[in-house]
Amino acid sequence: MTQASDRRARIAAHPELLRGIRRGIEKEGLRVDAHGRLAHTPHPLALGSALTNPHITTDYSESLLELVTSPDASTAALVQELTDIHAFVALRNPTETIWNQSMPAHLPPEADIPVAWYGPSNTGMLKHVYRQGLAWRYGKIMQCIAGVHYNYSLPEAAWDFLATGDTEKDRRNSGYMGLIRNFMRYAWLLMYLFGAAPAVSRSFLQHAGLESQLTRLSPDTYCLPWATSLRMSDLGYKSPIQSELQLCYNDLDTFTARIHSAVTTPWPAYEAIGTHRDGQRIQLNTNILQIENEYYATIRPKQTAGRCERPNTILHERGIQYIEVRCMDIDPWEPAGIAADTCRFLDAFLLFCALEDSPLFPIPGTCQESQANFGLVAREGRRPGLMLQHDEQAIGLQDWAQDILQRITPYAALLDAHTDDPHHGAALQLQLAKTQDPALTPSARLLAALQDSGQEFHDWTLAQSQAHWAALQARGLPASTLAAYDRTAQASLAEQATLEAENTESFENYVARFHAALAKAA
């Protein structure tokens, strides 16, 4: 019996651990008007406070919504909740639509893209100034790219069976870091199976200066012919400076130490920008990272942070609580941006990553081979005969993908047998079909839809988004559910007002205290 099969047997003997898995979703989407233009209106009051509503907030831009589920025990409940939140937004903000695509709609000049505003409290200003800093560092255009984040956790008791360590926290940290390493080894497969962003409007390329790097599909639509996800490729949201960071995924202490270094080390280009202009703060500091969350990664170890707490500090002190998968594109065919079968596959994939052997990466603790495979599949994943690198040996994408899916099969069977959802195996079979026929992948389907309809990317996506919006409005919500979301929205406005009324500390002192909280993680 292999170590992985032994772990499967141990967890199968305790099925309550599989039923204790929790998952959550954070789905982004631009608000657009009837013509697909970026909405310039403030965050709708009927949706509550973007600062304090636990289910509806904003990401970079005032126009970029982020819809957040609770941690759910079942895939059906998860997708139901995400769809309900979409329906609530559709009912309470009916004159605008959520753009249901990862690559943006037609964007205005960069100066006209509104940065998210959270009110004048210190907590709100910290979030706003951080986003101002992102604009100065990377520009606003790239910040309008959207995605789906999938949060995943195993119950604490599971790590007693799956990982080693002297304490519960040690075992949990060791187990999640092993999961992360395996995720990084195999994340290219998610790009092939679920990448849904092979094309983009010309206006985005002109703003970003990338027009010459893509192929013209039609007057306003450009693509990479074999791409799966422009969003996750080197043409998407990337930072050359961050690419030089050498994070370590072999243990949490080294990981947090290197993040600490990045958020405390000045960078000359950011020093040249400065922290203030015309008496107003424009970034939180001039370091490589303003805060920990500025580091862009396909997966992150996470711990829930309170106000004025530093994520790196509490991650170091309390350990990993859950992981956040950040590489999933929005599914343009799904009203909520992700299908239930996609969630089922992710659950099986992440369980596979947690239970399979996960050797340490070579010094300095990252895997260049895995990063290269990921980037190649994002740009060329459907290219016939594409070869990847596996342990310094060339291997065909199709052969390797089918081998991984076969290895995931017993994990899907575990979930089918020991949870209330018997459809993980069927979800896996849907993915196996994509490895046999690339035309079934979302990226191929999207390009085929554009060619068959004769529509531009912008027009096709707008029609899809508006159709979803109309269906969500027609679907509606039970009166009790609608009332509950209304109460949450109103309570969040009251909570924000309280924060602002209690705001007695100067913002500069608050920023200093926020920075000082990081020192404890050193």
Short mmCIF file of C-alpha atoms in Angstrom, two decimals, residues 61 117 131 148 150 159 172 221-222 242 276 316 345 354 422 453 455 458 465 478 486:
data_model
loop_
_atom_site.label_atom_id
_atom_site.label_comp_id
_atom_site.label_asym_id
_atom_site.label_seq_id
_atom_site.Cartn_x
_atom_site.Cartn_y
_atom_site.Cartn_z
CA SER A 61 -12.41 49.60 -8.62
CA TRP A 117 -14.09 54.05 -1.99
CA ARG A 131 -5.69 50.63 -4.15
CA VAL A 148 -13.17 33.48 -9.16
CA TYR A 150 -12.16 29.23 -4.36
CA TRP A 159 -4.43 16.64 9.81
CA ARG A 172 -2.10 21.72 9.95
CA THR A 221 -11.34 41.13 -31.01
CA TYR A 222 -7.84 39.77 -30.48
CA GLN A 242 7.08 40.36 -7.98
CA HIS A 276 2.26 61.61 -0.62
CA HIS A 316 2.65 33.17 11.43
CA PHE A 345 -13.92 18.68 -9.46
CA ALA A 354 -3.72 17.19 0.23
CA PRO A 422 -22.65 11.56 -5.26
CA SER A 453 -21.91 34.09 -34.29
CA GLN A 455 -19.88 38.76 -33.00
CA HIS A 458 -17.41 42.59 -26.39
CA SER A 465 -24.13 38.79 -19.36
CA PRO A 478 -37.92 33.92 -1.81
CA ASP A 486 -31.75 43.63 2.72
#
